[in-house]
């Protein structure tokens, strides 16, 4: 059974600070890793993808992957109140599976 | 804009009354997925189509069926909805099968069971 684990939070961060979100996964064969943002009552929105070890930066977002530790993280710099949402970590791959295995998400609150 | 469209946004049905949710896409993607997301839980994959090939997840109840009459449309049929089937149903697409393909989600259909 593939599992993706996230701290459900809520994680409260002051506006302008760095928010750090973490995720671990159980299937060592996983190959692709995604971060989705989900506002309450809305569908998940893809914000970052990462496929190889190291860091990947896109604007205020940085995804970090460490396959040896089976660990993925998302950093949000200069956090804004509009970043307040649930962030879902999703993992794909391993055994040829096509669907995503999601974590339950971390609820992030940016305090003005 | 190319997108994934789900209808209706909100659906109310009675216990045991069949219901169909629809999804259409203008992205011309080969793969379409259906996920179920219950309150405060992770989205859970029910099944997916690669072109016309149907792939059911092992733990998807028999009560859930799907149809994909053409590239653009995919339907989720719930034959006899129970109270436990109340959830948000998410349709997603990806260009191709296989790992590394990001999935693009529609706005979802929130299903309520009376």
mmCIF file of C-alpha atoms in Angstrom:
data_model
loop_
_atom_site.group_PDB
_atom_site.id
_atom_site.type_symbol
_atom_site.label_atom_id
_atom_site.label_comp_id
_atom_site.label_asym_id
_atom_site.label_seq_id
_atom_site.Cartn_x
_atom_site.Cartn_y
_atom_site.Cartn_z
ATOM 1 C CA UNK A 1 0.000 0.000 0.000
ATOM 2 C CA UNK A 2 1.543 3.261 -1.123
ATOM 3 C CA UNK A 3 1.370 6.000 1.485
ATOM 4 C CA UNK A 4 2.068 9.700 1.434
ATOM 5 C CA UNK A 5 2.307 11.377 4.809
ATOM 6 C CA UNK A 6 1.918 15.048 5.631
ATOM 7 C CA UNK A 7 1.445 16.948 8.854
ATOM 8 C CA UNK A 8 -2.173 18.086 8.697
ATOM 9 C CA UNK A 9 -1.485 21.311 10.590
ATOM 10 C CA UNK A 10 -2.734 23.932 10.750
ATOM 11 C CA UNK A 11 0.623 25.537 10.111
ATOM 12 C CA UNK A 12 0.506 29.206 10.976
ATOM 13 C CA UNK A 13 3.119 31.530 9.438
ATOM 14 C CA UNK A 14 3.390 35.330 9.642
ATOM 15 C CA UNK A 15 2.990 37.281 6.418
ATOM 16 C CA UNK A 16 6.337 37.769 4.695
ATOM 17 C CA UNK A 17 7.982 34.758 6.363
ATOM 18 C CA UNK A 18 8.979 31.446 4.791
ATOM 19 C CA UNK A 19 6.444 28.616 4.991
ATOM 20 C CA UNK A 20 7.956 25.130 4.981
ATOM 21 C CA UNK A 21 5.770 22.145 4.120
ATOM 22 C CA UNK A 22 6.979 18.562 4.350
ATOM 23 C CA UNK A 23 5.969 15.219 2.894
ATOM 24 C CA UNK A 24 7.267 11.652 3.121
ATOM 25 C CA UNK A 25 6.324 8.733 0.912
ATOM 26 C CA UNK A 26 6.559 4.982 1.323
ATOM 27 C CA UNK A 27 7.080 3.673 -2.224
ATOM 28 C CA UNK A 28 10.788 3.847 -3.003
ATOM 29 C CA UNK A 29 9.972 3.306 -6.686
ATOM 30 C CA UNK A 30 8.110 6.608 -6.927
ATOM 31 C CA UNK A 31 9.446 8.795 -9.686
ATOM 32 C CA UNK A 32 7.399 11.987 -9.917
ATOM 33 C CA UNK A 33 6.373 14.368 -7.192
ATOM 34 C CA UNK A 34 3.863 17.173 -7.232
ATOM 35 C CA UNK A 35 2.576 19.895 -4.965
ATOM 36 C CA UNK A 36 -1.023 20.992 -5.373
ATOM 37 C CA UNK A 37 -2.751 23.907 -3.676
ATOM 38 C CA UNK A 38 -6.404 23.470 -2.764
ATOM 39 C CA UNK A 39 -8.622 26.273 -1.517
ATOM 40 C CA UNK A 40 -11.646 25.272 0.539
ATOM 41 C CA UNK A 41 -14.353 23.823 -1.699
ATOM 42 C CA UNK A 42 -12.189 24.075 -4.800
ATOM 43 C CA UNK A 43 -10.235 21.549 -6.844
ATOM 44 C CA UNK A 44 -6.472 20.996 -6.529
ATOM 45 C CA UNK A 45 -4.277 23.348 -8.553
ATOM 46 C CA UNK A 46 -0.802 22.222 -9.625
ATOM 47 C CA UNK A 47 1.899 24.567 -8.378
ATOM 48 C CA UNK A 48 5.131 22.550 -8.568
ATOM 49 C CA UNK A 49 6.487 19.327 -10.004
ATOM 50 C CA UNK A 50 9.879 17.754 -9.295
ATOM 51 C CA UNK A 51 11.462 14.618 -10.673
ATOM 52 C CA UNK A 52 15.122 14.538 -9.592
ATOM 53 C CA UNK A 53 16.993 15.061 -6.366
ATOM 54 C CA UNK A 54 17.748 18.627 -5.374
ATOM 55 C CA UNK A 55 15.912 21.922 -5.508
ATOM 56 C CA UNK A 56 13.588 23.369 -8.110
ATOM 57 C CA UNK A 57 12.582 27.004 -7.909
ATOM 58 C CA UNK A 58 9.600 28.769 -9.507
ATOM 59 C CA UNK A 59 8.984 32.311 -8.335
ATOM 60 C CA UNK A 60 8.318 32.277 -4.600
ATOM 61 C CA UNK A 61 8.067 28.478 -4.536
ATOM 62 C CA UNK A 62 10.930 25.996 -4.113
ATOM 63 C CA UNK A 63 10.405 22.243 -4.171
ATOM 64 C CA UNK A 64 13.077 19.985 -2.662
ATOM 65 C CA UNK A 65 13.414 16.256 -3.253
ATOM 66 C CA UNK A 66 15.561 13.692 -1.462
ATOM 67 C CA UNK A 67 14.842 10.229 -2.827
ATOM 68 C CA UNK A 68 17.230 8.500 -0.436
ATOM 69 C CA UNK A 69 15.239 9.847 2.496
ATOM 70 C CA UNK A 70 11.906 9.583 0.605
ATOM 71 C CA UNK A 71 11.223 13.170 1.455
ATOM 72 C CA UNK A 72 9.729 16.078 -0.479
ATOM 73 C CA UNK A 73 9.293 19.614 0.734
ATOM 74 C CA UNK A 74 7.832 22.892 -0.466
ATOM 75 C CA UNK A 75 9.107 26.290 0.615
ATOM 76 C CA UNK A 76 7.032 29.408 0.078
ATOM 77 C CA UNK A 77 9.021 32.627 0.411
ATOM 78 C CA UNK A 78 7.487 35.995 1.257
ATOM 79 C CA UNK A 79 4.236 34.305 2.290
ATOM 80 C CA UNK A 80 1.051 36.174 1.426
ATOM 81 C CA UNK A 81 -2.446 35.834 2.925
ATOM 82 C CA UNK A 82 -3.571 34.497 -0.474
ATOM 83 C CA UNK A 83 -1.228 31.522 0.103
ATOM 84 C CA UNK A 84 -3.534 30.341 2.875
ATOM 85 C CA UNK A 85 -4.850 26.996 1.621
ATOM 86 C CA UNK A 86 -4.364 23.260 1.970
ATOM 87 C CA UNK A 87 -1.236 21.994 0.230
ATOM 88 C CA UNK A 88 -1.390 18.454 -1.088
ATOM 89 C CA UNK A 89 1.697 16.399 -1.788
ATOM 90 C CA UNK A 90 1.166 13.866 -4.590
ATOM 91 C CA UNK A 91 3.375 11.053 -5.784
ATOM 92 C CA UNK A 92 3.300 9.128 -9.032
ATOM 93 C CA UNK A 93 5.141 6.157 -10.373
ATOM 94 C CA UNK A 94 6.524 2.916 -9.120
ATOM 95 C CA UNK A 95 5.031 -0.268 -10.536
ATOM 96 C CA UNK A 96 3.785 1.530 -13.606
ATOM 97 C CA UNK A 97 0.836 3.105 -11.870
ATOM 98 C CA UNK A 98 -0.591 6.172 -13.527
ATOM 99 C CA UNK A 99 -2.731 7.700 -10.833
ATOM 100 C CA UNK A 100 -1.510 10.034 -8.152
ATOM 101 C CA UNK A 101 -1.299 9.032 -4.513
ATOM 102 C CA UNK A 102 -2.070 12.079 -2.417
ATOM 103 C CA UNK A 103 -1.273 12.964 1.153
ATOM 104 C CA UNK A 104 -4.089 14.372 3.274
ATOM 105 C CA UNK A 105 -2.643 17.848 2.949
ATOM 106 C CA UNK A 106 -1.250 20.511 5.242
ATOM 107 C CA UNK A 107 -3.539 23.404 6.096
ATOM 108 C CA UNK A 108 -1.447 26.578 5.866
ATOM 109 C CA UNK A 109 -2.574 29.847 7.437
ATOM 110 C CA UNK A 110 -0.697 33.049 6.650
ATOM 111 C CA UNK A 111 -1.316 35.603 9.385
ATOM 112 C CA UNK A 112 -1.446 39.237 8.173
ATOM 113 C CA UNK B 1 -8.998 28.616 -22.600
ATOM 114 C CA UNK B 2 -8.370 24.883 -22.682
ATOM 115 C CA UNK B 3 -9.743 23.329 -19.571
ATOM 116 C CA UNK B 4 -11.414 20.501 -17.696
ATOM 117 C CA UNK B 5 -15.118 21.105 -17.082
ATOM 118 C CA UNK B 6 -17.262 19.201 -14.642
ATOM 119 C CA UNK B 7 -21.018 19.294 -14.500
ATOM 120 C CA UNK B 8 -22.909 19.836 -12.376
ATOM 121 C CA UNK B 9 -20.929 21.662 -9.674
ATOM 122 C CA UNK B 10 -23.385 20.454 -7.044
ATOM 123 C CA UNK B 11 -25.530 17.335 -7.259
ATOM 124 C CA UNK B 12 -28.108 16.133 -4.773
ATOM 125 C CA UNK B 13 -29.557 12.662 -5.118
ATOM 126 C CA UNK B 14 -31.578 10.287 -3.029
ATOM 127 C CA UNK B 15 -30.229 7.215 -1.311
ATOM 128 C CA UNK B 16 -30.158 4.413 -3.875
ATOM 129 C CA UNK B 17 -31.077 6.593 -6.876
ATOM 130 C CA UNK B 18 -28.569 6.309 -9.735
ATOM 131 C CA UNK B 19 -26.603 9.431 -10.534
ATOM 132 C CA UNK B 20 -24.218 10.414 -13.325
ATOM 133 C CA UNK B 21 -21.482 13.020 -13.124
ATOM 134 C CA UNK B 22 -19.868 14.358 -16.261
ATOM 135 C CA UNK B 23 -16.466 15.665 -17.249
ATOM 136 C CA UNK B 24 -15.316 17.190 -20.498
ATOM 137 C CA UNK B 25 -11.934 18.471 -21.603
ATOM 138 C CA UNK B 26 -10.650 20.698 -24.354
ATOM 139 C CA UNK B 27 -7.007 19.820 -23.711
ATOM 140 C CA UNK B 28 -7.107 16.826 -26.059
ATOM 141 C CA UNK B 29 -5.411 14.748 -23.376
ATOM 142 C CA UNK B 30 -5.311 10.985 -23.717
ATOM 143 C CA UNK B 31 -5.825 10.127 -20.066
ATOM 144 C CA UNK B 32 -8.822 10.970 -17.888
ATOM 145 C CA UNK B 33 -9.088 10.186 -14.177
ATOM 146 C CA UNK B 34 -11.809 10.158 -11.543
ATOM 147 C CA UNK B 35 -10.943 10.838 -7.912
ATOM 148 C CA UNK B 36 -13.154 10.833 -4.819
ATOM 149 C CA UNK B 37 -12.339 13.300 -2.051
ATOM 150 C CA UNK B 38 -14.182 13.166 1.252
ATOM 151 C CA UNK B 39 -14.060 16.004 3.736
ATOM 152 C CA UNK B 40 -10.557 16.623 5.122
ATOM 153 C CA UNK B 41 -9.197 13.585 3.280
ATOM 154 C CA UNK B 42 -6.839 13.069 0.386
ATOM 155 C CA UNK B 43 -8.248 12.599 -3.113
ATOM 156 C CA UNK B 44 -8.487 8.877 -3.829
ATOM 157 C CA UNK B 45 -8.173 7.499 -7.360
ATOM 158 C CA UNK B 46 -11.230 5.485 -8.451
ATOM 159 C CA UNK B 47 -10.265 4.647 -12.043
ATOM 160 C CA UNK B 48 -8.808 6.106 -15.196
ATOM 161 C CA UNK B 49 -9.010 5.782 -18.960
ATOM 162 C CA UNK B 50 -6.043 5.782 -21.263
ATOM 163 C CA UNK B 51 -7.783 6.495 -24.541
ATOM 164 C CA UNK B 52 -10.485 3.784 -24.511
ATOM 165 C CA UNK B 53 -8.645 1.460 -22.125
ATOM 166 C CA UNK B 54 -10.331 1.388 -18.718
ATOM 167 C CA UNK B 55 -8.215 0.878 -15.576
ATOM 168 C CA UNK B 56 -10.060 0.243 -12.334
ATOM 169 C CA UNK B 57 -8.378 0.594 -8.940
ATOM 170 C CA UNK B 58 -8.540 -2.643 -6.955
ATOM 171 C CA UNK B 59 -10.470 -1.136 -4.060
ATOM 172 C CA UNK B 60 -13.020 0.865 -6.072
ATOM 173 C CA UNK B 61 -16.503 -0.393 -5.160
ATOM 174 C CA UNK B 62 -18.544 -2.113 -7.893
ATOM 175 C CA UNK B 63 -21.157 0.576 -7.348
ATOM 176 C CA UNK B 64 -18.943 2.972 -9.301
ATOM 177 C CA UNK B 65 -18.756 2.713 -13.074
ATOM 178 C CA UNK B 66 -17.317 4.919 -15.791
ATOM 179 C CA UNK B 67 -17.812 5.558 -19.487
ATOM 180 C CA UNK B 68 -15.694 7.418 -22.002
ATOM 181 C CA UNK B 69 -17.613 7.684 -25.270
ATOM 182 C CA UNK B 70 -14.972 9.852 -26.930
ATOM 183 C CA UNK B 71 -11.711 11.687 -26.189
ATOM 184 C CA UNK B 72 -13.445 14.736 -24.767
ATOM 185 C CA UNK B 73 -16.008 13.246 -22.397
ATOM 186 C CA UNK B 74 -15.917 10.925 -19.415
ATOM 187 C CA UNK B 75 -18.781 9.989 -17.088
ATOM 188 C CA UNK B 76 -18.924 8.649 -13.554
ATOM 189 C CA UNK B 77 -21.998 6.546 -12.800
ATOM 190 C CA UNK B 78 -22.949 5.638 -9.251
ATOM 191 C CA UNK B 79 -25.535 2.895 -9.507
ATOM 192 C CA UNK B 80 -26.964 2.920 -5.993
ATOM 193 C CA UNK B 81 -25.506 5.784 -3.966
ATOM 194 C CA UNK B 82 -25.159 5.278 -0.253
ATOM 195 C CA UNK B 83 -24.666 7.902 2.433
ATOM 196 C CA UNK B 84 -20.960 7.080 2.442
ATOM 197 C CA UNK B 85 -20.653 8.169 -1.194
ATOM 198 C CA UNK B 86 -21.232 11.818 -0.343
ATOM 199 C CA UNK B 87 -18.016 13.509 -1.412
ATOM 200 C CA UNK B 88 -16.359 15.815 -3.909
ATOM 201 C CA UNK B 89 -15.702 13.992 -7.184
ATOM 202 C CA UNK B 90 -12.754 15.286 -9.139
ATOM 203 C CA UNK B 91 -12.012 14.694 -12.803
ATOM 204 C CA UNK B 92 -8.444 15.132 -14.006
ATOM 205 C CA UNK B 93 -6.580 14.735 -17.278
ATOM 206 C CA UNK B 94 -3.005 14.205 -18.376
ATOM 207 C CA UNK B 95 -1.492 14.341 -21.815
ATOM 208 C CA UNK B 96 -0.097 10.834 -21.740
ATOM 209 C CA UNK B 97 0.084 7.787 -19.542
ATOM 210 C CA UNK B 98 3.077 7.134 -17.355
ATOM 211 C CA UNK B 99 4.964 8.845 -14.630
ATOM 212 C CA UNK B 100 5.989 12.434 -14.860
ATOM 213 C CA UNK B 101 2.757 13.589 -16.387
ATOM 214 C CA UNK B 102 1.143 16.389 -14.388
ATOM 215 C CA UNK B 103 -2.597 16.085 -13.946
ATOM 216 C CA UNK B 104 -5.010 18.958 -14.476
ATOM 217 C CA UNK B 105 -8.176 19.010 -12.418
ATOM 218 C CA UNK B 106 -11.676 20.264 -13.056
ATOM 219 C CA UNK B 107 -13.555 22.237 -10.409
ATOM 220 C CA UNK B 108 -15.210 19.097 -9.064
ATOM 221 C CA UNK B 109 -18.776 17.990 -8.401
ATOM 222 C CA UNK B 110 -19.932 17.972 -4.807
ATOM 223 C CA UNK B 111 -22.373 15.104 -4.336
ATOM 224 C CA UNK B 112 -24.876 15.045 -1.495
ATOM 225 C CA UNK B 113 -27.055 12.054 -0.650
ATOM 226 C CA UNK B 114 -30.441 12.530 1.004
#
